[in-house]
Tab-separated table of C-alpha atoms in Angstrom:
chain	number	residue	atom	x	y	z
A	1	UNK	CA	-37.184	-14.955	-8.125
A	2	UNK	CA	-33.783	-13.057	-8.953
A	3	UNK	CA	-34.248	-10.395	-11.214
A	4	UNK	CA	-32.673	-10.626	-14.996
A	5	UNK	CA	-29.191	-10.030	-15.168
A	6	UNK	CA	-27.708	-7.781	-17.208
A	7	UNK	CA	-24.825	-8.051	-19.787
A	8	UNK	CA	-21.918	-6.480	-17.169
A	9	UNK	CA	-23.323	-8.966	-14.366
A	10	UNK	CA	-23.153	-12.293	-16.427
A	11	UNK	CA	-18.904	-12.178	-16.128
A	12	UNK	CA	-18.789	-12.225	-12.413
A	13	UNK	CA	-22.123	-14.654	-12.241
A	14	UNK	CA	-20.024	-17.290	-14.381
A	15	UNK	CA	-16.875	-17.109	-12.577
A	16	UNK	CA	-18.938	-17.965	-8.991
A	17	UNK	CA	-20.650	-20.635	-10.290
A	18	UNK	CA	-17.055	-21.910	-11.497
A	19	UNK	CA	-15.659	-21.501	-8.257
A	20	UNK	CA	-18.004	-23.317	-6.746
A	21	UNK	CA	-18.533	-26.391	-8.862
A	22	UNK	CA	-14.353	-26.347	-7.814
A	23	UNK	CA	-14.494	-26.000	-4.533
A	24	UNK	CA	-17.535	-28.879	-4.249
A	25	UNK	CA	-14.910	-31.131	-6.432
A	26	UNK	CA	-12.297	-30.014	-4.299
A	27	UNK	CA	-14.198	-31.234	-0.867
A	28	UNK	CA	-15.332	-34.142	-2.409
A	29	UNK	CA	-11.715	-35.200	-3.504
A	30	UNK	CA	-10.341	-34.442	-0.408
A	31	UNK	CA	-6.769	-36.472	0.136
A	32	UNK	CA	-7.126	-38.403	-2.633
A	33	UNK	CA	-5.645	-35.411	-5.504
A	34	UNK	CA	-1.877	-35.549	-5.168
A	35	UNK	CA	-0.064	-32.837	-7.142
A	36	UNK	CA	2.342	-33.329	-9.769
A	37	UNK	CA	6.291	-33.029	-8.980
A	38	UNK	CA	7.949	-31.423	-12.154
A	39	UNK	CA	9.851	-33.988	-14.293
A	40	UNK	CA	10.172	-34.954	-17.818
A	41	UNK	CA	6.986	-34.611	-19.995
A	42	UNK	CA	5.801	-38.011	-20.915
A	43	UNK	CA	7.568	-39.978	-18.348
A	44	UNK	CA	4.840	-41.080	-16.136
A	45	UNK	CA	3.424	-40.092	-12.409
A	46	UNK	CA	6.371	-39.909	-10.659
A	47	UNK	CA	6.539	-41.050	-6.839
A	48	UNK	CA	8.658	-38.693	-4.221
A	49	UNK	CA	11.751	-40.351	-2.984
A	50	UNK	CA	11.538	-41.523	0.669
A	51	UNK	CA	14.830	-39.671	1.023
A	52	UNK	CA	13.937	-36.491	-0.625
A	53	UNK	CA	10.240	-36.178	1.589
A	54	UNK	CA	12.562	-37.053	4.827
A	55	UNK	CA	16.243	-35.406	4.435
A	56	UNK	CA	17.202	-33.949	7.923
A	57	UNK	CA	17.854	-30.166	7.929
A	58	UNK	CA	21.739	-29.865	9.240
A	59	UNK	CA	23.120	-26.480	9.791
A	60	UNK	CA	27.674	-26.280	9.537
A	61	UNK	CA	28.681	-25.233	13.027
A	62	UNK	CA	30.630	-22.376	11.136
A	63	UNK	CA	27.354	-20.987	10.324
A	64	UNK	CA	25.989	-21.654	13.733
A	65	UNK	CA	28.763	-19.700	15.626
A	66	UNK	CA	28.898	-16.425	13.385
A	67	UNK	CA	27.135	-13.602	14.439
A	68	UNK	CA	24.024	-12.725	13.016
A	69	UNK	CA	25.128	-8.870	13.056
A	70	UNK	CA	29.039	-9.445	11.874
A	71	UNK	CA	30.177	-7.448	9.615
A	72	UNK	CA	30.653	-9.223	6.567
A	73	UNK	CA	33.793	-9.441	3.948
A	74	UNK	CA	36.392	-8.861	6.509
A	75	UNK	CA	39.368	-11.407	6.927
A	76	UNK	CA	39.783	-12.554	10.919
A	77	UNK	CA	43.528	-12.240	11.652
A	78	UNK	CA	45.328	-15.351	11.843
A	79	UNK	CA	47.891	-14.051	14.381
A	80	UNK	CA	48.166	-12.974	17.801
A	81	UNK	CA	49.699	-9.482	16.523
A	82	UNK	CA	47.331	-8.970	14.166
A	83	UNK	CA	44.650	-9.801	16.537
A	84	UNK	CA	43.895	-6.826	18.315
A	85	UNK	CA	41.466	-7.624	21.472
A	86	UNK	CA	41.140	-11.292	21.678
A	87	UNK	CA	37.548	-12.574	22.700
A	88	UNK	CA	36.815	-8.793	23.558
A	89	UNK	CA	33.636	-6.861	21.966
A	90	UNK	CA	33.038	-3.260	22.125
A	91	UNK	CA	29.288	-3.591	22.890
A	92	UNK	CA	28.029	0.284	23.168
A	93	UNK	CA	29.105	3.907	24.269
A	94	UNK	CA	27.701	5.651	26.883
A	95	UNK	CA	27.902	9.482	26.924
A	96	UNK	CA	27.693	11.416	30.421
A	97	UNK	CA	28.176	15.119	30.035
A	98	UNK	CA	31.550	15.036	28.390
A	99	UNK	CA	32.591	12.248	29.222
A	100	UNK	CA	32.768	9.418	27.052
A	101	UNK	CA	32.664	5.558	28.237
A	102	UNK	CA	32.687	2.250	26.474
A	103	UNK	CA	30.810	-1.193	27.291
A	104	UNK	CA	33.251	-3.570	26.778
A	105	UNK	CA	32.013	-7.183	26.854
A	106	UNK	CA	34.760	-9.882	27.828
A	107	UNK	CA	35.657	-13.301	27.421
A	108	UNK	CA	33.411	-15.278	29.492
A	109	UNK	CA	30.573	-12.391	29.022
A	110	UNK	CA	32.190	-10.539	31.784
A	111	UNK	CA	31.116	-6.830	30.658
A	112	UNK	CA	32.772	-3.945	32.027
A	113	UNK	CA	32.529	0.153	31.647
A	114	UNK	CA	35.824	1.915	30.009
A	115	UNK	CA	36.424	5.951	29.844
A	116	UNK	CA	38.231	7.260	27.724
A	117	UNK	CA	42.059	6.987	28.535
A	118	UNK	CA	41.322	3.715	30.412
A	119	UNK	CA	42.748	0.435	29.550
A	120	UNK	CA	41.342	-2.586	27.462
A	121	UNK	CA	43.848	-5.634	27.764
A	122	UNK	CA	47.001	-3.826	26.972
A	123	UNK	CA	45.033	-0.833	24.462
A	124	UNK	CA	44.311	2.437	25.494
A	125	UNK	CA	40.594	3.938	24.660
A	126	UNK	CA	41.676	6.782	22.796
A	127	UNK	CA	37.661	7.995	21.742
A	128	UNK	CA	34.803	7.026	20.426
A	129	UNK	CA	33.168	7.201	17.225
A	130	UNK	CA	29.666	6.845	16.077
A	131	UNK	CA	30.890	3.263	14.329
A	132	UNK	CA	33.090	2.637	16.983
A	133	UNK	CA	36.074	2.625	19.587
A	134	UNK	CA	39.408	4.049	18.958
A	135	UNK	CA	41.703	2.279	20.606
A	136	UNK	CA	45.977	2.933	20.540
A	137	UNK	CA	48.852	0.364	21.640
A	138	UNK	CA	52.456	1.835	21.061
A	139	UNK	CA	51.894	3.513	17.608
A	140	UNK	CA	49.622	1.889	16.258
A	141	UNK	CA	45.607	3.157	16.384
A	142	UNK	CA	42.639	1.398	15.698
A	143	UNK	CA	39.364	1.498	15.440
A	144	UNK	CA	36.982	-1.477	16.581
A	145	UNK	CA	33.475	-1.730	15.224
A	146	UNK	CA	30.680	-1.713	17.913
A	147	UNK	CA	29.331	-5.285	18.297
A	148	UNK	CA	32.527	-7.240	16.158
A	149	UNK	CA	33.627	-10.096	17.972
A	150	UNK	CA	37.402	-10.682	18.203
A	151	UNK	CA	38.703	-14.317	17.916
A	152	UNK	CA	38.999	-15.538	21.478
A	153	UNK	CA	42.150	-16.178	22.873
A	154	UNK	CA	44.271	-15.790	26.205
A	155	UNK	CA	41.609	-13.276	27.704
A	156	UNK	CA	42.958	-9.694	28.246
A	157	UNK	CA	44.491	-7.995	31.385
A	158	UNK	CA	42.236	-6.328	33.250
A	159	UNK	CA	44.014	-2.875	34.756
A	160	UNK	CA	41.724	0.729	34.795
């Protein structure tokens, strides 16, 4: 026999026996309790739509091609002069001593190592920067974000 339990103990006592007259209704019921689907109050068991239960899951190809690690909020450029590097990605920097290289991944996933004063397409790799390449055509200088992809287009020359 189970000793008498005191005041403190009868809480916790109550709430297991709860619990378990639940979960023996809950085994016994098995399938056949089907949860309610919010609605209007008063309106009736309401049956799921076929259509709502089966709707395919379709992803926009827009979504599907942007990259995951993009930076967001930045307008592509609609023209080629605008466009610096197109189809080009500056994947990485390596450092060697003090010299400085870039990994430069091309159309077609061609990827390629850069130092500094080489050639990307018709750029010059000026430096590098922890958030990127610095890269000069005539006078203008830019600097392209490590792992932004560049709208493909013709792909770039390829001169060292």
């Amino acid at each position: 026999m189970l000793p008498p339990l005191d005041r403190a103990a009868r809480l916790p006592f109550a709430l297991a026996v709860l619990l378990l007259i639940l979960l023996l209704y809950q085994v016994q019921a098995g399938s056949e309790v089907i949860p309610l689907e919010a609605g209007p109050i008063g309106s009736g068991p309401r049956q799921p739509s076929p259509a709502a239960i089966e709707a395919p899951v379709s992803t926009p190809a827009v979504i599907l091609a942007r990259s995951i690690f993009a930076t967001a909020g930045k307008p592509t450029p609609a023209s080629a002069e605008d466009q610096p590097l197109a189809g080009v990605t500056i994947a990485g920097s390596i450092r060697s001593g003090e010299r400085q290289l870039a990994v430069v991944q091309g159309p077609g996933a061609v990827t390629r190592i850069v130092a500094t004063g080489g050639r990307i397409g018709d750029w010059t790799l000026v430096g590098l920067r922890p958030d990127g390449a610095v890269l000069r055509r005539g006078g203008r200088q830019i600097t392209l974000p490590f792992g932004a992809r560049t709208a493909s287009a013709a792909p770039p020359q390829r001169s060292s």
